[in-house]
mmCIF file of C-alpha atoms in Angstrom:
data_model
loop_
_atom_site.group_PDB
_atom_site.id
_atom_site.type_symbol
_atom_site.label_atom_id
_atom_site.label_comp_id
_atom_site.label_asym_id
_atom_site.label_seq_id
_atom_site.Cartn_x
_atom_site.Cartn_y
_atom_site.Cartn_z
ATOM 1 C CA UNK A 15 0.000 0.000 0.000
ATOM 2 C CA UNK A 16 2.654 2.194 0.877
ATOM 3 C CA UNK A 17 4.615 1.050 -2.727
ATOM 4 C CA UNK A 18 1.487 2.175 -4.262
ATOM 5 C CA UNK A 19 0.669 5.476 -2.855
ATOM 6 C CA UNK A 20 4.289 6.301 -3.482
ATOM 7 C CA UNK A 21 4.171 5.676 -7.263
ATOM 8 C CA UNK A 22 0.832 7.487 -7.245
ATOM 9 C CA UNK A 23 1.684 10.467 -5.729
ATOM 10 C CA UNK A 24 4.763 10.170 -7.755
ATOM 11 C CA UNK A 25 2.471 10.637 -11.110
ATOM 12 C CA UNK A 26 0.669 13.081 -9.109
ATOM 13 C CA UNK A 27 3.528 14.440 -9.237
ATOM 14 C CA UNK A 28 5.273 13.863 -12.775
ATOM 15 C CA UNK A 29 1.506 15.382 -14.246
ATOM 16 C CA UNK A 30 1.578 18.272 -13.123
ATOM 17 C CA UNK A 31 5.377 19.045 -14.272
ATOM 18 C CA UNK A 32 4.419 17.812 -17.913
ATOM 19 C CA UNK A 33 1.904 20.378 -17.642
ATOM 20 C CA UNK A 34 3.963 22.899 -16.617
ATOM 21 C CA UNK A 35 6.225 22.295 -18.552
ATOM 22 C CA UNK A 36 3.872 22.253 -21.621
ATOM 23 C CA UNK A 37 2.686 25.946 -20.636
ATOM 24 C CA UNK A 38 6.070 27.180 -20.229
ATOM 25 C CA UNK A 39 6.705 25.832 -23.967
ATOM 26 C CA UNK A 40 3.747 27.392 -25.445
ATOM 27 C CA UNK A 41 4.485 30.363 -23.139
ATOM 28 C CA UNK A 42 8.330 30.871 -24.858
ATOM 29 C CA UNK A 43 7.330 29.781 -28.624
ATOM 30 C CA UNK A 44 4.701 32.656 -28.979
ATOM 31 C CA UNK A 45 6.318 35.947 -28.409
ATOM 32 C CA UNK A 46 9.208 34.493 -30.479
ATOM 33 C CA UNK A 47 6.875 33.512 -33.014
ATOM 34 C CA UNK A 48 5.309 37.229 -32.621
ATOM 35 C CA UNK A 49 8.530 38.933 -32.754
ATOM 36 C CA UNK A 50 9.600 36.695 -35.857
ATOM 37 C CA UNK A 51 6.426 37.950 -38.226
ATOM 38 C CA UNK A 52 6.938 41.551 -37.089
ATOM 39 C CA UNK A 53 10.417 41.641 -38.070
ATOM 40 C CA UNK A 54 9.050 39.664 -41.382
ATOM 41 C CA UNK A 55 6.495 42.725 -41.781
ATOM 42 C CA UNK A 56 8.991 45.985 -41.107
ATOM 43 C CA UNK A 57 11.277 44.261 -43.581
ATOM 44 C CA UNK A 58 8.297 43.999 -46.363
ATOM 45 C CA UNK A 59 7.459 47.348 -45.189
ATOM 46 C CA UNK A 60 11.417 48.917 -45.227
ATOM 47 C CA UNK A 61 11.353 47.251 -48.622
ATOM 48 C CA UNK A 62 8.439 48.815 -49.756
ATOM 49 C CA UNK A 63 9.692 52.385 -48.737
ATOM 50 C CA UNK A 64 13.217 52.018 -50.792
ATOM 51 C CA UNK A 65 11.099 50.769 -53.803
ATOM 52 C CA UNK A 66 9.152 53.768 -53.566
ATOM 53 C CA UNK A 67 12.605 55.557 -53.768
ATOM 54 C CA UNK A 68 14.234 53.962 -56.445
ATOM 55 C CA UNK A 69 11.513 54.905 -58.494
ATOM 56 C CA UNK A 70 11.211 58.647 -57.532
ATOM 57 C CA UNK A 71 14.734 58.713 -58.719
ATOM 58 C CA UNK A 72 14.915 56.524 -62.162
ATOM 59 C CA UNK A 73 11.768 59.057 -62.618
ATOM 60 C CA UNK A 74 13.221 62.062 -61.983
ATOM 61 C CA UNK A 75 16.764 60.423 -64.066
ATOM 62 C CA UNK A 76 14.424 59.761 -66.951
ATOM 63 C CA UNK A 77 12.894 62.861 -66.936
ATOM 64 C CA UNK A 78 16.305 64.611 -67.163
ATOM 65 C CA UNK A 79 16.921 62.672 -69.886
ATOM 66 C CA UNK A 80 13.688 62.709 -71.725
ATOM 67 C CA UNK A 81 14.130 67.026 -71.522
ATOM 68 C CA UNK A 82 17.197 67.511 -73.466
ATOM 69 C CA UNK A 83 15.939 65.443 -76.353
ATOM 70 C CA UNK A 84 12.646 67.264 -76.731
ATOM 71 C CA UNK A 85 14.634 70.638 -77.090
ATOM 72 C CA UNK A 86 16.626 69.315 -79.124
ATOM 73 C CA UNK A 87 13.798 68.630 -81.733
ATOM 74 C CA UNK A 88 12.673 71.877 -81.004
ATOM 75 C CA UNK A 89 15.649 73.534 -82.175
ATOM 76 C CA UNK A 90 15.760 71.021 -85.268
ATOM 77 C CA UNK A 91 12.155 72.199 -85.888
ATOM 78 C CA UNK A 92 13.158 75.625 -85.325
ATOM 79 C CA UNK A 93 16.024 74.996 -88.061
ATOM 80 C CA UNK A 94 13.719 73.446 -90.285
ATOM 81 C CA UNK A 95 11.447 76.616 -90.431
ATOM 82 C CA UNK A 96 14.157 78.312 -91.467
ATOM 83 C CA UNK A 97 14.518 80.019 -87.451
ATOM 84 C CA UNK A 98 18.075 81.150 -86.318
ATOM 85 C CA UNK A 99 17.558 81.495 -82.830
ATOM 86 C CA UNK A 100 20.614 82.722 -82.046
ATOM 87 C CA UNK A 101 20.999 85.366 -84.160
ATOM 88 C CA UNK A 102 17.270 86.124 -82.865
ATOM 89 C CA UNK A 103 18.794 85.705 -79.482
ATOM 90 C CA UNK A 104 21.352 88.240 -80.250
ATOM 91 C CA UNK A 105 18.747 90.883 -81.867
ATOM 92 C CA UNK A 106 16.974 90.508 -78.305
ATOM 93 C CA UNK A 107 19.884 91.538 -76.499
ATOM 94 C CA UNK A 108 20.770 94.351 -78.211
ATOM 95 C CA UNK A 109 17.444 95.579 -78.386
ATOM 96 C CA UNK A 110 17.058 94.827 -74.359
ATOM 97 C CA UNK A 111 20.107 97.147 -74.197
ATOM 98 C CA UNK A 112 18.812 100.254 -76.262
ATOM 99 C CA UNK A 113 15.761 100.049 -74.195
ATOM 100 C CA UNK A 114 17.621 100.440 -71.432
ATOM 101 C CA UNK A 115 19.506 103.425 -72.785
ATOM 102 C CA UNK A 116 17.248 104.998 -73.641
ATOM 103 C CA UNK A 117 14.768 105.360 -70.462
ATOM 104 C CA UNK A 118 17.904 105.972 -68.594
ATOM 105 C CA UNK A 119 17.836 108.925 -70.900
ATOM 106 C CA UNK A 120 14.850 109.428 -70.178
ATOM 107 C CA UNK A 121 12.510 109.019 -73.306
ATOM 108 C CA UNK A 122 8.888 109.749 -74.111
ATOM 109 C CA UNK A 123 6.585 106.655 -73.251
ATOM 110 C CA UNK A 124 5.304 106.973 -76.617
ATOM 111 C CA UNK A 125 8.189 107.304 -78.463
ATOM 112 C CA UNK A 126 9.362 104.161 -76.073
ATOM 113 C CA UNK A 127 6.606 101.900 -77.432
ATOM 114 C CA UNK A 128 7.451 101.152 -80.936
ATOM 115 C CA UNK A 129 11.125 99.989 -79.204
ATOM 116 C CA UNK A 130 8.911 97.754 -76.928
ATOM 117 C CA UNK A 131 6.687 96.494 -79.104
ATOM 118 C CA UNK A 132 9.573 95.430 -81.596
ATOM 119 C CA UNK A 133 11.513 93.532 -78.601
ATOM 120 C CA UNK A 134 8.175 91.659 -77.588
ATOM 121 C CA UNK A 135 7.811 90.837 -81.362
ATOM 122 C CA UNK A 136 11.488 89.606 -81.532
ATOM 123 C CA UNK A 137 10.792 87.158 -78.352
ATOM 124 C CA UNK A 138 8.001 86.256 -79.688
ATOM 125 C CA UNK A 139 9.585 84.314 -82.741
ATOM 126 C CA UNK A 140 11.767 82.278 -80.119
ATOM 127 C CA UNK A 141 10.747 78.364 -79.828
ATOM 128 C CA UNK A 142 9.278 77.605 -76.547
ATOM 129 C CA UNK A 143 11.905 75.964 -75.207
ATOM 130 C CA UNK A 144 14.278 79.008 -75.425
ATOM 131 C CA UNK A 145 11.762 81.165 -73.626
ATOM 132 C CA UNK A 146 12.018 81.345 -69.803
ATOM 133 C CA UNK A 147 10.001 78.745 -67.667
ATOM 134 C CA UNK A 148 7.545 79.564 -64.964
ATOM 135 C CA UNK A 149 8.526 78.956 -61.442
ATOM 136 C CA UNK A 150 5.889 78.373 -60.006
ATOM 137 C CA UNK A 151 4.158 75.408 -62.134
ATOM 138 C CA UNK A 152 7.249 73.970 -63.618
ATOM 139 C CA UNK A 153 5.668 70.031 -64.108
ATOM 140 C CA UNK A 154 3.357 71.500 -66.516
ATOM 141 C CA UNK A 155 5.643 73.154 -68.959
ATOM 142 C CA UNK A 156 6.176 70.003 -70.874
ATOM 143 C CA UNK A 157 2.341 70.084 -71.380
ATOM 144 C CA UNK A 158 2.629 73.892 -72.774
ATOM 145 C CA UNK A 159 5.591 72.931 -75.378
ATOM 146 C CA UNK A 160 3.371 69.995 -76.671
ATOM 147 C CA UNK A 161 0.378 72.643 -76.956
ATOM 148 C CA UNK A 162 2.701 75.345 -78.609
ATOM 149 C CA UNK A 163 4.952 73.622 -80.692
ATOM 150 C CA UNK A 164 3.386 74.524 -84.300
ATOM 151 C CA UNK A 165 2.961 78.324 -83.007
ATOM 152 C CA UNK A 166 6.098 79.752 -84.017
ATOM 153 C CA UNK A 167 5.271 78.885 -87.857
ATOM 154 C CA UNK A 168 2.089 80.340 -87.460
ATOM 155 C CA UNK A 169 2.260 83.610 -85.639
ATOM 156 C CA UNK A 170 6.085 84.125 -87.973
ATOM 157 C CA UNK A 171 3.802 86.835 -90.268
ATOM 158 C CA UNK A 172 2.266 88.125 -87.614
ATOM 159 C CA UNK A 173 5.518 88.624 -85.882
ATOM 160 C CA UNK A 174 7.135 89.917 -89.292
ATOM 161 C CA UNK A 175 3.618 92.287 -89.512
ATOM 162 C CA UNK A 176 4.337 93.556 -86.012
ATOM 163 C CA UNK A 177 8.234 94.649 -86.635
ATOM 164 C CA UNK A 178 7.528 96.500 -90.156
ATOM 165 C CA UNK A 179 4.215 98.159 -88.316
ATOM 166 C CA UNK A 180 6.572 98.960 -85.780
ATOM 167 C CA UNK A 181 9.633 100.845 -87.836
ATOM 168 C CA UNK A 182 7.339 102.005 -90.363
ATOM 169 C CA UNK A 183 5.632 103.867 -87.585
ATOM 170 C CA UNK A 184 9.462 105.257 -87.072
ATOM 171 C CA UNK A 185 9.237 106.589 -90.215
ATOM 172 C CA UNK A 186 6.070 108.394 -89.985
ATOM 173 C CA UNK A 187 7.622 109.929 -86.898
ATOM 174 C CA UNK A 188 10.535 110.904 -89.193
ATOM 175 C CA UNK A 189 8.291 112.716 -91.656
ATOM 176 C CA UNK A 190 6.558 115.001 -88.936
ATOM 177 C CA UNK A 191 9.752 116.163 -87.852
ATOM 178 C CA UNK A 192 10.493 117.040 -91.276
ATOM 179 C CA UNK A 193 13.155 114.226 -92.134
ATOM 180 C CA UNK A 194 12.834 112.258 -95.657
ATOM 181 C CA UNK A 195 13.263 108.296 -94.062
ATOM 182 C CA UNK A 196 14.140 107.414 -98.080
ATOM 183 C CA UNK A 197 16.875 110.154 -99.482
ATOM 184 C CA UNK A 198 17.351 110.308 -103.297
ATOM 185 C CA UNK A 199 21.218 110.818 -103.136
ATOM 186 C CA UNK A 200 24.566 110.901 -100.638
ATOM 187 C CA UNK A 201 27.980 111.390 -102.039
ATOM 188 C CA UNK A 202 30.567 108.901 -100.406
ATOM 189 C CA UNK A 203 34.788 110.218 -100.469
ATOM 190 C CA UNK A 204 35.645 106.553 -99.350
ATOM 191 C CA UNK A 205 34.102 102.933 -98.567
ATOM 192 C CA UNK A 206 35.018 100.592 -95.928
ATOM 193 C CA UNK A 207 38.128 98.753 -97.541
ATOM 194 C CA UNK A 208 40.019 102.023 -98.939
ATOM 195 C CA UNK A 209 39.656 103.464 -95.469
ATOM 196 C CA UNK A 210 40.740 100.179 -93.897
ATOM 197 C CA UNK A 211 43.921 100.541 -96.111
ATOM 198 C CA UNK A 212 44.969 104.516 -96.040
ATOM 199 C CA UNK A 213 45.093 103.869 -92.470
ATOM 200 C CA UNK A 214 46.755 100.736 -92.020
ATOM 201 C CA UNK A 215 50.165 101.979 -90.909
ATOM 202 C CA UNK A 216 48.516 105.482 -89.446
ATOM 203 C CA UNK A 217 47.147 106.385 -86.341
ATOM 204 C CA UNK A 218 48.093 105.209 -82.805
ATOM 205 C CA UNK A 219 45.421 103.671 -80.384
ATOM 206 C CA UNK A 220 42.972 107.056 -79.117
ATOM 207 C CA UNK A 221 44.518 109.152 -82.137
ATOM 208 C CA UNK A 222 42.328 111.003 -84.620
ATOM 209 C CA UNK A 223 43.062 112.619 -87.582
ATOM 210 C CA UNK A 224 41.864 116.023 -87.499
ATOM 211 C CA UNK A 225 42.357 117.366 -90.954
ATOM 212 C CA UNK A 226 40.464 114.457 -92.266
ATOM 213 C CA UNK A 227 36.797 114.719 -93.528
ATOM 214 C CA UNK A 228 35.660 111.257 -94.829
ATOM 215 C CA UNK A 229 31.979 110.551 -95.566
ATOM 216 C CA UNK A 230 30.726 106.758 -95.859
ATOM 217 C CA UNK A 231 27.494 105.160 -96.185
ATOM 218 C CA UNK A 232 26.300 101.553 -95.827
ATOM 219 C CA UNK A 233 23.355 99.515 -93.689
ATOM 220 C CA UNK A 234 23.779 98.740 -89.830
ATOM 221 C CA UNK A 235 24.539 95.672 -88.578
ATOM 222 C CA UNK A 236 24.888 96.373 -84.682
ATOM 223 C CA UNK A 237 23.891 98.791 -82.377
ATOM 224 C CA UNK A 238 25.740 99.471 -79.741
ATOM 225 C CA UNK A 239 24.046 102.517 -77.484
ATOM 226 C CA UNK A 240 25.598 103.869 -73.830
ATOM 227 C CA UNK A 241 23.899 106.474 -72.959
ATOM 228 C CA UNK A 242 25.774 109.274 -74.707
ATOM 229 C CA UNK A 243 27.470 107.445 -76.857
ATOM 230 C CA UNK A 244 26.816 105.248 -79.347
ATOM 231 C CA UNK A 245 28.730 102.532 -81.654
ATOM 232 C CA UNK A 246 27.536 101.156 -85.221
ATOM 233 C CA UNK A 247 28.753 98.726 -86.976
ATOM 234 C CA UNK A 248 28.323 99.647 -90.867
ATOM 235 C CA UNK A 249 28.890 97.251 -93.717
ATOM 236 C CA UNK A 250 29.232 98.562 -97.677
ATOM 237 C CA UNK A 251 29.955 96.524 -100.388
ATOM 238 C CA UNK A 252 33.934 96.174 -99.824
ATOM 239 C CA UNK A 253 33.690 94.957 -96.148
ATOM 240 C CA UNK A 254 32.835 97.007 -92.585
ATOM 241 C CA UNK A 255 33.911 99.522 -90.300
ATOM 242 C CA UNK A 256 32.964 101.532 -87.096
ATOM 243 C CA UNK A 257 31.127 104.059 -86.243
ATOM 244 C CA UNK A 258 31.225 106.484 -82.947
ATOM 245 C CA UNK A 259 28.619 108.952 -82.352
ATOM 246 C CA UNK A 260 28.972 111.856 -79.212
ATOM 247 C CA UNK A 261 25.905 113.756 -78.574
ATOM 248 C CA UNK A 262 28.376 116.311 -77.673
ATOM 249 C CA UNK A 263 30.050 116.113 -81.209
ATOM 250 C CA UNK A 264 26.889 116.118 -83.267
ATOM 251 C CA UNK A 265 25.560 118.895 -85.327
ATOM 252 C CA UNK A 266 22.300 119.799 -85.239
ATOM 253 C CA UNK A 267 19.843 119.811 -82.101
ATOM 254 C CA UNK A 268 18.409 116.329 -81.162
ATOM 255 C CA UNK A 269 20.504 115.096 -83.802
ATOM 256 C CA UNK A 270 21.483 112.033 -81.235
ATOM 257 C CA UNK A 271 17.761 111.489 -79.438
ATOM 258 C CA UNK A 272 17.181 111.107 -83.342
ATOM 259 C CA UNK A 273 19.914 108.846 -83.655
ATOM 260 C CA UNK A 274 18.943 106.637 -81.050
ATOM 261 C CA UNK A 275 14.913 106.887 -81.923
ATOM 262 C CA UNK A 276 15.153 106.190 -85.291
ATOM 263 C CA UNK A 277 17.269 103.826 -86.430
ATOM 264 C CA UNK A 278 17.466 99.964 -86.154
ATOM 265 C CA UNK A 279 19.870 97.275 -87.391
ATOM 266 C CA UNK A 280 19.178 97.045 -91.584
ATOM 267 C CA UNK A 281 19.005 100.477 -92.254
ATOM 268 C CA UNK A 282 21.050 102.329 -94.996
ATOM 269 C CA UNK A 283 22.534 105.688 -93.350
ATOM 270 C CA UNK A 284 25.239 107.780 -94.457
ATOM 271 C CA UNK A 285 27.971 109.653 -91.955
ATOM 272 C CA UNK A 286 30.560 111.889 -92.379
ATOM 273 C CA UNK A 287 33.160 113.036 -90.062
ATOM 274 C CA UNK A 288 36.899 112.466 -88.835
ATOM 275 C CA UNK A 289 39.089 109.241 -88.269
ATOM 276 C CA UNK A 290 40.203 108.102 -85.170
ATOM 277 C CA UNK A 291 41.593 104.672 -83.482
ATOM 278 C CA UNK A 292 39.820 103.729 -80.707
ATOM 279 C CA UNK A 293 41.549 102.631 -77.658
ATOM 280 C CA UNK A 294 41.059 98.708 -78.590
ATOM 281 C CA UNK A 295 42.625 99.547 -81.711
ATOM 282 C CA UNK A 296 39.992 99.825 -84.105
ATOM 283 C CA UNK A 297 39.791 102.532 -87.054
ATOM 284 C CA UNK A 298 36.587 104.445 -86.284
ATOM 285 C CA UNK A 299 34.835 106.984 -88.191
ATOM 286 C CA UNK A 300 34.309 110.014 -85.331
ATOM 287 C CA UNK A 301 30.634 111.011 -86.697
ATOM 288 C CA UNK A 302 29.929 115.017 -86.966
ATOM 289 C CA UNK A 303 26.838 114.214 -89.167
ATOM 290 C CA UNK A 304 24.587 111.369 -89.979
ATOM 291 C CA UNK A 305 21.936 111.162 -92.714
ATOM 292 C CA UNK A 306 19.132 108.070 -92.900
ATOM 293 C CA UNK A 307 19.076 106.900 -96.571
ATOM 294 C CA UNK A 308 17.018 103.997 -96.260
ATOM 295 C CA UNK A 309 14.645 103.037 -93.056
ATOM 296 C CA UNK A 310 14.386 99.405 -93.380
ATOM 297 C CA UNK A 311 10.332 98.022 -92.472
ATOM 298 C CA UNK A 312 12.113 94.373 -91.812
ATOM 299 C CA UNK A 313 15.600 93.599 -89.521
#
């Protein structure tokens, strides 16, 4: 009896300890089980975020690439349709910088606004991707080049109509002040080339020559205005040279405001005056007159 309630308080015993030792299985295999699919889902979720990444870049890397390509058919369209846009680019910029002169000088508004509306006419024939882009809505400029890209072709007459309405408007102005925009005749003493050689071995750098009284005529190919002075560059039929105008030097009241009012690059003008050497070295004609032969309606 006693053999027997040993052995069965002795699996008294042992069953309770299996149990216990069941719990304290299940007990330690959860929370690692837990902990193990957490970990699984921040990894997914880590992944998930980096994938996100990777593709905000290669987006942002294609679009970088995709950019340069469309401009560059742009320009090739541009080219096509017979468009130098950097000589157009050029024309702005000296335009930009007469228009500056000349408020600094203080102009008339209204004799301002054929200058204006020939620089906005001149921008105007740019292709859209040379213009400036908007700030503040940059993602939808691609959109806008799509919608504009047959718009230079178009509005090109309209453009063209707005420059000759613009200088031909300059020559109105020039006929109410009593000044023929088309003479009938100008005598020339020299053209660009014989000048270039009499003085090829004369006249240091800031010399003039006095005594000499040349008188040259040809159309303008640059304009180069700072406030009182101005520079053209004229071109005949032998080859080019420079011309300096001082308000100080120039006969005739208003004779530079009328300079700098009425002319544009294209037109035909005659000059007369000394020869000088600029500083730089160039061989300048030092204007004392200047006469408009031709007003050119179209750059």
């Amino acid at each position: 009896n006693f053999a027997r309630s040993s052995a069965g308080s002795t699996k008294n015993q042992q069953t309770p300890n299996s149990g216990e030792a069941s719990t304290t299985r299940d007990s330690m295999w959860k929370p690692s089980s837990l902990s193990t699919r957490a970990a699984q889902i921040i990894m997914i979720l880590s992944l998930a975020c980096r994938g996100v990444r990777s593709f905000g870049i290669l987006s942002s890397s294609a679009s970088s690439r995709i950019r340069p390509t469309i401009m560059s058919r742009n320009r090739l369209m541009s080219a096509a349709a017979g468009i130098d846009v950097d000589e157009i680019n050029e024309k702005i910029k000296v335009k930009g910088d007469e228009i500056r002169a000349l408020k600094a000088d203080g102009i008339a508004k209204d004799v301002l606004a054929p200058h204006i509306t020939e620089l906005l006419a001149l921008k105007a024939q740019l292709p859209q991707d040379d213009k400036p882009a908007e700030k503040d809505a940059p993602k939808k400029k691609p959109q806008k080049q799509q919608q504009k890209k047959p718009q230079p072709k178009q509005n090109k007459p309209e453009d063209e109509s707005d420059l000759r309405t613009a200088r031909l408007a300059k020559a109105k102005a020039m006929r109410e002040a009593g000044v023929e925009p088309y003479a009938y005749t100008f005598e020339t003493t020299h053209s660009a080339a014989a000048l270039a050689e009499l003085y090829a071995d004369k006249l240091e750098e800031g010399e003039e020559d006095e005594d000499a009284n040349v008188a040259v005529a040809g159309r303008i190919m640059t304009r180069r205005v700072f406030g009182k002075l101005a520079f053209f560059t004229l071109q005949d039929e032998t080859g080019t040279i420079q011309l300096q105008f001082d308000k100080k030097r120039l006969e005739g009241d208003g004779s530079f405001k009328q300079l700098k009012d009425w002319t544009d690059g294209g037109d035909i003008v005659g000059c007369s005056g000394t020869i000088r050497r600029t500083d730089k070295g160039e061989l300048t004609v030092y204007a004392k007159s200047w006469t408009m032969l031709t007003k050119a309606a179209l750059p």
